Short mmCIF file of C-alpha atoms and ligand atoms in Angstrom, two decimals:
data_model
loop_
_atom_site.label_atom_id
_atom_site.label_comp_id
_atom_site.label_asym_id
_atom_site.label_seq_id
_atom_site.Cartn_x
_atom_site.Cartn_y
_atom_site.Cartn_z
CA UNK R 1 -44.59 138.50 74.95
CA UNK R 2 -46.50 141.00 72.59
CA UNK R 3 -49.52 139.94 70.83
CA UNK R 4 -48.70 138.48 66.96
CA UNK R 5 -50.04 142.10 65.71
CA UNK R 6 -47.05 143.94 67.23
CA UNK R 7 -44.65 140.64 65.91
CA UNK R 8 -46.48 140.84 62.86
CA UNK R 9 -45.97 144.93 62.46
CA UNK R 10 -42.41 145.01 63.39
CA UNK R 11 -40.96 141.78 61.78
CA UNK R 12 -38.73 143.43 59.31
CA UNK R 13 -38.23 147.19 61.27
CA UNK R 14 -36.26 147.06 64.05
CA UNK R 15 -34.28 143.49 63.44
CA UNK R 16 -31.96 142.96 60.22
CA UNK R 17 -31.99 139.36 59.40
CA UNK R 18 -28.81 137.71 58.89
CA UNK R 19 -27.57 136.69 55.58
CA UNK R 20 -30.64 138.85 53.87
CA UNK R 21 -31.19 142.42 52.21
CA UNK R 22 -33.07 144.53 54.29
CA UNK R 23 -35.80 146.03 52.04
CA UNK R 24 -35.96 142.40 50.05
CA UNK R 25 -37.68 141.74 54.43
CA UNK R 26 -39.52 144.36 54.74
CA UNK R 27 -41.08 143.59 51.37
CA UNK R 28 -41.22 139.53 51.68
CA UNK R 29 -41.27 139.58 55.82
CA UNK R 30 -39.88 136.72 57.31
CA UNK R 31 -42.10 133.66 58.54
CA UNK R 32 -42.58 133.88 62.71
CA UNK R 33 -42.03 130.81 64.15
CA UNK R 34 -44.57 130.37 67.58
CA UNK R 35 -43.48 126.86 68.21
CA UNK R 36 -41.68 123.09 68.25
CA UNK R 37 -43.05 119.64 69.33
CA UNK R 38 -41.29 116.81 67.74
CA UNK R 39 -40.29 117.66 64.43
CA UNK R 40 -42.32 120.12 63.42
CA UNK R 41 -42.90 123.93 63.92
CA UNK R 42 -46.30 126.05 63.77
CA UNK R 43 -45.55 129.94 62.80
CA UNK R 44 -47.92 132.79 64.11
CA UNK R 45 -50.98 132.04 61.40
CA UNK R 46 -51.15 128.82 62.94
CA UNK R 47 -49.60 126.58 60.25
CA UNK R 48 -48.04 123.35 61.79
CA UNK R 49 -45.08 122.15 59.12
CA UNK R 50 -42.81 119.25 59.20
CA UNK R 51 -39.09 121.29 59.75
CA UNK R 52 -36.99 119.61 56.88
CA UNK R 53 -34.63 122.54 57.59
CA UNK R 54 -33.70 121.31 61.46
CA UNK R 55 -33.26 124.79 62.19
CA UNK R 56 -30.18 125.18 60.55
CA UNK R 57 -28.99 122.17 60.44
CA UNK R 58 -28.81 121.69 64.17
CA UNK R 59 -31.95 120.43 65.71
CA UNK R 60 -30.91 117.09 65.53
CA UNK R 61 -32.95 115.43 68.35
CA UNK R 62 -36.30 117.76 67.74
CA UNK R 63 -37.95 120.17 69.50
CA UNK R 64 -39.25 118.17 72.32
CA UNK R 65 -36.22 116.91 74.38
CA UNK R 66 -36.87 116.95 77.35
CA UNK R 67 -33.77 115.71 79.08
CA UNK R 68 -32.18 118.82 77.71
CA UNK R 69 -34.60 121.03 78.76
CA UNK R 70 -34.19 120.10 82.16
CA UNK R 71 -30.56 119.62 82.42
CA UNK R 72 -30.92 123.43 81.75
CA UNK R 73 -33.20 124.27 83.89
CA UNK R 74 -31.63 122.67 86.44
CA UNK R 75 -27.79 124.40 85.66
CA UNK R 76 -30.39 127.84 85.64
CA UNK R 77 -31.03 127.38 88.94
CA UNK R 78 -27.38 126.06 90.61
CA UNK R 79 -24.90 128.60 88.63
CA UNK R 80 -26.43 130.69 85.12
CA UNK R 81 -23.29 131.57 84.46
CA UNK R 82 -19.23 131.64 85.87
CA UNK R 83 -16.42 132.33 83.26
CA UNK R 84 -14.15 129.85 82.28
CA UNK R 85 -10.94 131.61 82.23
CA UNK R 86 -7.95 131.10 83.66
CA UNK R 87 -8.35 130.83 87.00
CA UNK R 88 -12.08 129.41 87.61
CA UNK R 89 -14.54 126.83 85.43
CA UNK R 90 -17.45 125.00 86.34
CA UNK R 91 -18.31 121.44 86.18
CA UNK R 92 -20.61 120.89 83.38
CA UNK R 93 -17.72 122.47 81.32
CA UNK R 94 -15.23 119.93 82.40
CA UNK R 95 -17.52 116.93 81.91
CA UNK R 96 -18.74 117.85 79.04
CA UNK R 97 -14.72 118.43 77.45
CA UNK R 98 -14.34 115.01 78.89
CA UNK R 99 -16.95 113.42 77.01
CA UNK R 100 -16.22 115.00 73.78
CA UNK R 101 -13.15 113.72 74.07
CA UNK R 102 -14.08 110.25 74.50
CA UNK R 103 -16.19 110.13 71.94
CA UNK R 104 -14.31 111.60 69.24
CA UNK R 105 -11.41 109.69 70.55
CA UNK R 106 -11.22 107.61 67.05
CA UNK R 107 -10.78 110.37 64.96
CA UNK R 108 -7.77 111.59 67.65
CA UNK R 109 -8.90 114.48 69.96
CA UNK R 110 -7.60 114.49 72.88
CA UNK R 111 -8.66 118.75 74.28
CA UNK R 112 -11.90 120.62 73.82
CA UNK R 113 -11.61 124.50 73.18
CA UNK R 114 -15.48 125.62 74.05
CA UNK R 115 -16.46 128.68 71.62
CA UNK R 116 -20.19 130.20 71.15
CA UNK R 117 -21.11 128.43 67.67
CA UNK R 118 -19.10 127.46 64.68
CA UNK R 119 -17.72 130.80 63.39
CA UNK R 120 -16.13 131.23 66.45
CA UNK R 121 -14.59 127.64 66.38
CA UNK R 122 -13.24 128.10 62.88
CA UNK R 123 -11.62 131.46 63.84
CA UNK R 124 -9.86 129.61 67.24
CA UNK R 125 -9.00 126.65 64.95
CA UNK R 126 -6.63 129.11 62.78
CA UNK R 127 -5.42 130.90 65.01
CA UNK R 128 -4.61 127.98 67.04
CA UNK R 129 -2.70 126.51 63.90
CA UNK R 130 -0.60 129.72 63.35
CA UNK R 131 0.51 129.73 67.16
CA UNK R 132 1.18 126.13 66.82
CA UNK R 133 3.72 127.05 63.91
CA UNK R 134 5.22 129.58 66.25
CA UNK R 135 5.86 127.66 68.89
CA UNK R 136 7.31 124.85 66.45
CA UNK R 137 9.51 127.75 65.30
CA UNK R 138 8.38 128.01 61.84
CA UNK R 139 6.81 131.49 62.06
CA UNK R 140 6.79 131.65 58.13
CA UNK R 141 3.67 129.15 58.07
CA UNK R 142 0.63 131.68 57.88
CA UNK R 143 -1.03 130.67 54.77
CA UNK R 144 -3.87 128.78 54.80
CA UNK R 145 -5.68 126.21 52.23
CA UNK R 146 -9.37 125.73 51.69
CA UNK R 147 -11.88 124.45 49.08
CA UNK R 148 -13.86 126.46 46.67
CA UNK R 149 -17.90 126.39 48.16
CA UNK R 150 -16.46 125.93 51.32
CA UNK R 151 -18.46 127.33 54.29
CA UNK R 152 -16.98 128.20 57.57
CA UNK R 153 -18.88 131.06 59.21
CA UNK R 154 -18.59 134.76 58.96
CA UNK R 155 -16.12 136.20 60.94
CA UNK R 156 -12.51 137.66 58.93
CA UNK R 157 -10.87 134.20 59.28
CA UNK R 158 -13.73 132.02 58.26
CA UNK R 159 -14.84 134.22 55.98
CA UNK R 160 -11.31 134.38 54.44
CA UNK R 161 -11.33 130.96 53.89
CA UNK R 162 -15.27 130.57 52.67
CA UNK R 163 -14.91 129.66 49.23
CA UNK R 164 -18.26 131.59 47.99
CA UNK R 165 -17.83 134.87 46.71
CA UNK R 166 -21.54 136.13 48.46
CA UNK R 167 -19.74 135.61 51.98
CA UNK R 168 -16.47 137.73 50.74
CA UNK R 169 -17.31 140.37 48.35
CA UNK R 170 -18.99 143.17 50.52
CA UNK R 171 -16.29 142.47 53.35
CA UNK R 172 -13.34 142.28 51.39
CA UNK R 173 -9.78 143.06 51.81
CA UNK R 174 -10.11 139.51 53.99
CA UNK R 175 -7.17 137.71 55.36
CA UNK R 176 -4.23 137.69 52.71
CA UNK R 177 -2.24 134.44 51.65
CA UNK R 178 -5.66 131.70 51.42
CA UNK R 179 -5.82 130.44 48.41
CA UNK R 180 -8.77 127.75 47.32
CA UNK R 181 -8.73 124.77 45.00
CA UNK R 182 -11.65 122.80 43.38
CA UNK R 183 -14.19 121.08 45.42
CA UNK R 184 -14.72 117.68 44.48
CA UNK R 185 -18.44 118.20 42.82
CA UNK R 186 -19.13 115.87 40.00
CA UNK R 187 -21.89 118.64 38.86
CA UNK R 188 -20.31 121.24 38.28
CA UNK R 189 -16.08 121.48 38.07
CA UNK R 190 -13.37 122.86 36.27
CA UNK R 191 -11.89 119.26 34.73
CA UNK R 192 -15.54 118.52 33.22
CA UNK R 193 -15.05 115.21 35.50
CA UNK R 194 -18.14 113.04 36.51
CA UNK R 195 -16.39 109.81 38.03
CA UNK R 196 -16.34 110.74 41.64
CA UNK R 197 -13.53 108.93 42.18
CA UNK R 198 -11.09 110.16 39.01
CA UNK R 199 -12.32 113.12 40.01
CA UNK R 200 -11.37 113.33 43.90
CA UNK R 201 -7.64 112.35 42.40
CA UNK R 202 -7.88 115.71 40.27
CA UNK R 203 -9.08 118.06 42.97
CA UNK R 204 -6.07 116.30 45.13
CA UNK R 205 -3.57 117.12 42.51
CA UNK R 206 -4.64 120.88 42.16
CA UNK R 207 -3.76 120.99 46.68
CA UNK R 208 -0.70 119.12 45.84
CA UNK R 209 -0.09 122.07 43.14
CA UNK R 210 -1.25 124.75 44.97
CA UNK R 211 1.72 123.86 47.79
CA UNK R 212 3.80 123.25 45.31
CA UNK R 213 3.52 126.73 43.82
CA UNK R 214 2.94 128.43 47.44
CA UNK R 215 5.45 126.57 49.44
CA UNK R 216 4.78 124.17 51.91
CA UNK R 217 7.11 125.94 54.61
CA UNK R 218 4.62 128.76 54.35
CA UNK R 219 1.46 127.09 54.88
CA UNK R 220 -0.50 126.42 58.57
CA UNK R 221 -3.50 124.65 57.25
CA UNK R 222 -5.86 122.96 55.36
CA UNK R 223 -9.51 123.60 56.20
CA UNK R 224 -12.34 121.65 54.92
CA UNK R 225 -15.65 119.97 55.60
CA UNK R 226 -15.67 116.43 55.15
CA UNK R 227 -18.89 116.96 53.31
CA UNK R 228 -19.69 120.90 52.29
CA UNK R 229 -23.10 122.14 53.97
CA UNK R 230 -23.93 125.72 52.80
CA UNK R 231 -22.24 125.42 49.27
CA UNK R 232 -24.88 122.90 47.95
CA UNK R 233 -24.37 119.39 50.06
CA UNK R 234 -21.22 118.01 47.90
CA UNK R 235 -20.83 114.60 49.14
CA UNK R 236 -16.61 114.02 47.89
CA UNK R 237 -16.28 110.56 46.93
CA UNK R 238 -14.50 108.33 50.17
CA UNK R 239 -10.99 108.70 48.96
CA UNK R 240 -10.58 112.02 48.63
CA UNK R 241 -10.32 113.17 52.57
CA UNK R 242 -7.64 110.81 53.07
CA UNK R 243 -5.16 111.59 49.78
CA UNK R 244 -6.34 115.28 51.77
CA UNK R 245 -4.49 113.65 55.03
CA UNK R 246 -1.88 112.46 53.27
CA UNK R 247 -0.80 115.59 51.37
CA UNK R 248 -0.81 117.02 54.55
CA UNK R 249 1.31 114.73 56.27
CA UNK R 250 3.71 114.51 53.81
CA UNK R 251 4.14 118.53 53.75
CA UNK R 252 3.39 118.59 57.42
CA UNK R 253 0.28 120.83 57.00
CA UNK R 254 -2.25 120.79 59.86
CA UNK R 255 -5.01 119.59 58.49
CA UNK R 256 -9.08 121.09 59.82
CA UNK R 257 -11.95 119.30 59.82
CA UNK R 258 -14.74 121.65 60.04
CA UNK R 259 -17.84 119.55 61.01
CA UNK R 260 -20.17 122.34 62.68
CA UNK R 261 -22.51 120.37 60.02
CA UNK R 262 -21.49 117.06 59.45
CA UNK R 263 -20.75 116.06 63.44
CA UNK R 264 -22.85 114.19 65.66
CA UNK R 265 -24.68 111.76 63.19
CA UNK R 266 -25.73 114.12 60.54
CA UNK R 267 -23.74 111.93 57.42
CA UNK R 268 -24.88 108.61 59.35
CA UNK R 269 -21.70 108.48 61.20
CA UNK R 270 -20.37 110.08 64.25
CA UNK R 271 -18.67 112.47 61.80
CA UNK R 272 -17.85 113.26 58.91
CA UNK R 273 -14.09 112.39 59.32
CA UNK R 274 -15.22 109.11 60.29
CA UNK R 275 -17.07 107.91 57.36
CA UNK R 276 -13.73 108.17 55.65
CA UNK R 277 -11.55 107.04 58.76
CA UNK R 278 -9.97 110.52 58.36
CA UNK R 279 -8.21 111.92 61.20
CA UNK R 280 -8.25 115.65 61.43
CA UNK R 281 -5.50 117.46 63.57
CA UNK R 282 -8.35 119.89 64.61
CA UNK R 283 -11.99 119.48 64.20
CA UNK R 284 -14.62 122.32 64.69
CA UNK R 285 -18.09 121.38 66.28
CA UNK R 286 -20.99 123.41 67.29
CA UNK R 287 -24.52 123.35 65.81
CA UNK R 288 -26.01 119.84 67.25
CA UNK R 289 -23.76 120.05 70.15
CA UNK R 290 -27.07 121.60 71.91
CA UNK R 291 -29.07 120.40 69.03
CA UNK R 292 -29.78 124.12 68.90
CA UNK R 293 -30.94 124.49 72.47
CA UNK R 294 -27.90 127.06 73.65
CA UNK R 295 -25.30 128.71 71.45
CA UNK R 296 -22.61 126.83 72.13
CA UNK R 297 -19.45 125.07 69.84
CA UNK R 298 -15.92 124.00 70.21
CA UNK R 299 -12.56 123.36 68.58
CA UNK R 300 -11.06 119.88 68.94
CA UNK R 301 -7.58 119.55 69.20
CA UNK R 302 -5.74 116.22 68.10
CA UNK R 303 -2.78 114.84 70.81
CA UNK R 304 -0.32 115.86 67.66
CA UNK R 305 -1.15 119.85 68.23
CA UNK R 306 -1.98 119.30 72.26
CA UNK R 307 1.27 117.73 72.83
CA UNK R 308 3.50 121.02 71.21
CA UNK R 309 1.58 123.81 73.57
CA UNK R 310 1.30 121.57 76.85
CA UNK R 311 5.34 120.79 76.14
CA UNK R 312 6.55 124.15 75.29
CA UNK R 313 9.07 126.30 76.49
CA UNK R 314 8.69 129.24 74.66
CA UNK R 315 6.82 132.50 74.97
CA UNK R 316 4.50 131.35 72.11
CA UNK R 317 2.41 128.81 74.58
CA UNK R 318 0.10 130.95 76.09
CA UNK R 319 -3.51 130.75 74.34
CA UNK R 320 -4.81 134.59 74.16
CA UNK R 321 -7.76 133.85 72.84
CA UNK R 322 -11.08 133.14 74.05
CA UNK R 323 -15.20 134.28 74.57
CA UNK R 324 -17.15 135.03 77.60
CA UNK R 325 -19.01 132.55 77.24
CA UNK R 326 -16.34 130.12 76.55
CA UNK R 327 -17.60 127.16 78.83
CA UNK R 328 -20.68 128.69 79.48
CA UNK R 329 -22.00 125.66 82.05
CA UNK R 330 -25.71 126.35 81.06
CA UNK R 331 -24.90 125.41 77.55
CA UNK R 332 -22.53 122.45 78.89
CA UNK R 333 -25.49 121.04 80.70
CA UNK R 334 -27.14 121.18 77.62
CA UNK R 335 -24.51 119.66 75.47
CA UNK R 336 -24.16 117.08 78.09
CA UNK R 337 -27.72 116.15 77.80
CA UNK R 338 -27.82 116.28 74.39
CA UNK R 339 -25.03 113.84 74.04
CA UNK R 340 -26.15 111.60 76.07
CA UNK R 341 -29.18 111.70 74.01
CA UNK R 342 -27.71 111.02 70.68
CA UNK R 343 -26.56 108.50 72.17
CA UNK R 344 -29.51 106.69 73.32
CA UNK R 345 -31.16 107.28 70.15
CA UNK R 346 -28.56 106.20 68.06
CA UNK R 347 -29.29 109.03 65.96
CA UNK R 348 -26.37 108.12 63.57
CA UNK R 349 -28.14 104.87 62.69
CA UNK R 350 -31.80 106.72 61.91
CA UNK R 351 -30.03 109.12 60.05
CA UNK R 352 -28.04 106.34 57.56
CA UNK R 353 -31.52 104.63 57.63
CA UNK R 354 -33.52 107.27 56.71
CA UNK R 355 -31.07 108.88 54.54
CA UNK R 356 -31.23 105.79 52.00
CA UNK R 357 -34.97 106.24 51.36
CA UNK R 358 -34.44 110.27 51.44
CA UNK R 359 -32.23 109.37 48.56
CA UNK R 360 -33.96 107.27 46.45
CA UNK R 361 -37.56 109.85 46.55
CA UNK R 362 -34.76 113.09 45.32
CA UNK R 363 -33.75 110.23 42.21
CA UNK R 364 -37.39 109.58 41.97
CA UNK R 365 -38.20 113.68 41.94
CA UNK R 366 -35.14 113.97 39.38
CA UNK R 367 -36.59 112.13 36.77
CA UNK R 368 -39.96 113.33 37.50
CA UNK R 369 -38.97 117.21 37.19
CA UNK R 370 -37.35 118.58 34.87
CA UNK R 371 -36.58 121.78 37.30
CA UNK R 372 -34.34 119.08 38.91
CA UNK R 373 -30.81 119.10 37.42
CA UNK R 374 -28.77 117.34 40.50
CA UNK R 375 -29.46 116.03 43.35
CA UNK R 376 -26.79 115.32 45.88
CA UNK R 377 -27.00 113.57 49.54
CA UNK R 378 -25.31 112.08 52.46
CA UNK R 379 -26.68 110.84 55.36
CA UNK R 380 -29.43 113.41 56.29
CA UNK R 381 -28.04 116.44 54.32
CA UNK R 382 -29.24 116.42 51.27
CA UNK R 383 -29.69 119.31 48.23
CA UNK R 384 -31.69 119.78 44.92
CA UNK R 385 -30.01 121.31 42.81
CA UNK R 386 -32.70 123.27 40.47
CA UNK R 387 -32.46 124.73 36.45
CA UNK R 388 -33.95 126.07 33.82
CA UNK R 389 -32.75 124.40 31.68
CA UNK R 390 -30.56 120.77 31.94
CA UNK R 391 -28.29 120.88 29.31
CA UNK R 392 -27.01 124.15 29.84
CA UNK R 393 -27.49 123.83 33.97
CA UNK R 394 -28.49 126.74 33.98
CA UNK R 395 -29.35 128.44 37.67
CA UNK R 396 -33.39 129.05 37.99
CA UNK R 397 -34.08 132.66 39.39
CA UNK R 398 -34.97 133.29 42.98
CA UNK R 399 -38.41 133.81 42.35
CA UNK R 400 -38.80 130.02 40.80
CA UNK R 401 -36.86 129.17 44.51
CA UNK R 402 -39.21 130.94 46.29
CA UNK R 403 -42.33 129.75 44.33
CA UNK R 404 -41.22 125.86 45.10
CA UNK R 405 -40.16 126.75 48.67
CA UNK R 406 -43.83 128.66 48.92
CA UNK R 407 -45.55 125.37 47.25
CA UNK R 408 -44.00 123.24 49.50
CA UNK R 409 -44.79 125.10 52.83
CA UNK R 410 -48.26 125.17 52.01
CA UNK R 411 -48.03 121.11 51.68
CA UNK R 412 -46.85 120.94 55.20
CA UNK R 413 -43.01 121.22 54.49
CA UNK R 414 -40.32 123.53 55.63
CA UNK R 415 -37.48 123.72 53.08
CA UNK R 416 -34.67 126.06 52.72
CA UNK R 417 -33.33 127.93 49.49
CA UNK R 418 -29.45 128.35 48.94
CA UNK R 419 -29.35 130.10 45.85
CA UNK R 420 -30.22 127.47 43.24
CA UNK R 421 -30.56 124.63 45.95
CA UNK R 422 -33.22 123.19 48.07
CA UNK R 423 -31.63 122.24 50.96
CA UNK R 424 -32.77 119.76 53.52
CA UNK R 425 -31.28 118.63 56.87
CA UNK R 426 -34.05 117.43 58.97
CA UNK R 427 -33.76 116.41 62.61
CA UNK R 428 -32.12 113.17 62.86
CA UNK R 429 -34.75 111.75 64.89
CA UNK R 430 -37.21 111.68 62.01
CA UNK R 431 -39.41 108.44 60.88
CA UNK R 432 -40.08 106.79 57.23
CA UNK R 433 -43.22 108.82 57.55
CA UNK R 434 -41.89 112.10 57.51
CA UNK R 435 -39.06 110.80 54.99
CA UNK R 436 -42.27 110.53 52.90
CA UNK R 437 -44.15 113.48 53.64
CA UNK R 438 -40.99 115.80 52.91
CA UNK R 439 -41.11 113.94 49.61
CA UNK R 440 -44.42 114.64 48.73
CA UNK R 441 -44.00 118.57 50.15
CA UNK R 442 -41.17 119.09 47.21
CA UNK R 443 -43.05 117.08 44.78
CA UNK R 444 -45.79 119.73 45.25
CA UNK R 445 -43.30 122.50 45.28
CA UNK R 446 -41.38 121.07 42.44
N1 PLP V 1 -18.75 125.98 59.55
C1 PLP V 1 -19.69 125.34 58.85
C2 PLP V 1 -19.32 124.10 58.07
C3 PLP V 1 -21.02 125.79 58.86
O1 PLP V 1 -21.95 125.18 58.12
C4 PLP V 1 -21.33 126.93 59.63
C5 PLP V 1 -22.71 127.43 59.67
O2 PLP V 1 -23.59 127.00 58.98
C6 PLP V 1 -20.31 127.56 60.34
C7 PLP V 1 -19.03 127.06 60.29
C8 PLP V 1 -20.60 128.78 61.17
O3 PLP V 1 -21.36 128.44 62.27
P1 PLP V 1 -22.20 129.55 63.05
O4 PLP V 1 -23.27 130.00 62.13
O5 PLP V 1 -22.71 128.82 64.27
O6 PLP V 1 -21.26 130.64 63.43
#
């Protein structure tokens, strides 16, 4: 590799940064990360900080797993890469579908669809959903449902159904006929609702309205994430994901859990359709299926939607869809390895564990700081939400976000800024220490 200067001088020319403004990096140049080891990073000056990002939410077991790193290494050297379409695939593709299987077997999938990260599993879970109504003969059901502050990637159909105007604006005409309803955040909602429970009843009523006024017989879906990531960690209270099952059932509207966040241990449980005993008839998964080690996701499919395409007789069967690198056994070994992994460690467990004490330092921050107006968590996603002012909740600027986030780096912690929220998702492998030292990072910042 070049030496730092030549990283250093050409940062912010000849790369655009996703989900950034161009000239905002070249002015305020990105931090260069060097290197991992456990659950920390060091960037090019040098610094070593504890990564309360995870990456992006997807270095669940740390940067030092070294089962993964050789089950790589070893795939490198037997087969970098064969394609997984019709007519060949490769082992570490099929085991790794067969685990994934098994072990979201309570929540009802039964086939794995392997995709390159988690915008490309949203965009095979609808269009697996529309080809499942043609197939069933009801061609009319292209409309899809999805919550406002919803995040599911950037491509057309995720980004169609992302219920944040920043992700749709610039790239809009997006799909037609997806409509959103109100997420279930006691914060900030349209019914001026606090109870969590009152209010997951309300946002269930506006879906149930919503089909009502659409038409059932013209919607595919329902897409949601059992707890939203990217829109500001909005934990819905337990009953709303099933009322969201059983409005679907009743209408017979597929219902898609999109857990590219919330899978593999991140809430504390398996997934996020788990801690509610929810089961999805699709679920998307990518992120900590490597735990960030290879690109590499997949769409679940439930026996419900299996059991229509391996039975039919129609024209409508055949799945044209897929990537080159659908299967890609390099990033199966990986995900095998990394399973096996979370598995060892339990990482479900640490991350309920440390997720309690996680909680109760944000209360403790909350009524320290006034900056703080809400602070939400699950598990080990968690999100301050900061203002200027409490009784209005009104949004601090960016440069308050980047003064805390700038504070807090220089105690040793890595946090992200999402518009008005801090947002942490730490590796799942991390101890009460670091729990504490991530405190202390935003209580600097803060
Ligand atoms: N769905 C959810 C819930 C996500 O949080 C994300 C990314 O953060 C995506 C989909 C898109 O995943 P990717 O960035 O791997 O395409």
């Amino acid at each position: 590799m070049r030496d730092i200067n030549f990283l250093t001088e050409n940062n912010a020319k000849p790369i655009w940064h996703p989900m950034a403004h161009p000239a905002e990096m070249r002015a305020s140049p990105p931090k260069i990360i060097m290197k991992g080891e456990g659950v920390s990073v060091t960037d090019a000056e040098g610094r070593t900080v504890l990564d309360a990002v995870g990456g992006l939410w997807n270095v669940n077991l740390g940067y030092s797993c070294d089962p993964i790193k050789k089950a790589m290494a070893a795939q490198l050297d037997a087969l970098p890469y064969y394609s997984g379409f019709r007519g060949t695939s490769t082992g570490p593709s099929i085991e790794l579908a067969y685990e994934l299987t098994e072990w979201f077997a309570p929540e009802g999938m039964v086939r794995a669809f392997f995709t390159s990260g988690g915008s490309d599993s949203v965009e095979t879970a609808l269009r697996v959903a529309r080809q499942y109504w043609k197939i069933r003969g009801q061609g009319d059901r292209t409309k899809f449902l999805a919550l406002k502050k919803g995040y599911h990637g950037t491509h057309f159909g995720g980004a169609s159904v992302n219920g944040n105007a920043n992700f749709r604006r610039n790239y809009e005409p997006l799909l037609p006929g997806v409509f959103h309803t109100p997420a279930p955040m006691t914060y900030r909602n349209p019914f001026d609702e606090t109870d969590p429970a009152k209010l997951a009843k309300l946002c269930a009523r506006a879906i149930e309205e919503e089909i009502a006024f659409q038409g059932a017989d013209t919607i595919a879906a329902f897409i949601m994430e059992p707890v939203l990531g990217a829109g500001g960690v909005i934990v819905p209270h337990e009953s709303f994901m099933p009322m969201v099952r059983a409005i679907c059932d009743r209408d017979d509207i597929l219902l898609i859990a999109d857990e590219v966040v919330t899978g593999f241990g991140r809430t504390g449980a398996w997934s996020g359709s788990r801690l509610s005993g929810t089961r999805p008839d699709f679920m998307t998964i990518a992120k900590a299926i490597t735990s960030g080690y290879f690109p590499l996701g997949a769409t679940l499919i439930s026996a419900k939607v299996a059991d229509v395409f391996e039975a039919d007789k129609t024209s409508f069967g055949s799945i044209g869809h897929g990537y080159t690198y659908s299967g890609h056994p390099v990033g199966c070994a990986a995900g095998l390895a990394a399973l096996a992994e979370t598995r060892r460690l339990a990482v479900d467990q640490n991350a309920a564990a440390r997720g309690v004490e996680l909680g109760k330092a944000l209360e403790a921050l909350k009524a320290k700081h006034q900056l703080v107006g809400d602070v939400r968590y699950q598990g080990l996603m968690a999100a301050l939400e900061l203002v200027s002012d409490r009784a209005a909740k009104k949004p601090v600027d960016k440069k308050t976000m980047a003064t805390v986030a700038d504070a807090a780096y220089g105690a040793g912690v890595m946090l992200r800024v999402s518009g008005n929220n801090i947002i942490l998702s730490p590796p799942l492998v991390i101890s009460a220490a670091d729990v504490a030292k991530i405190a202390e990072g935003l209580d600097v910042g803060l």
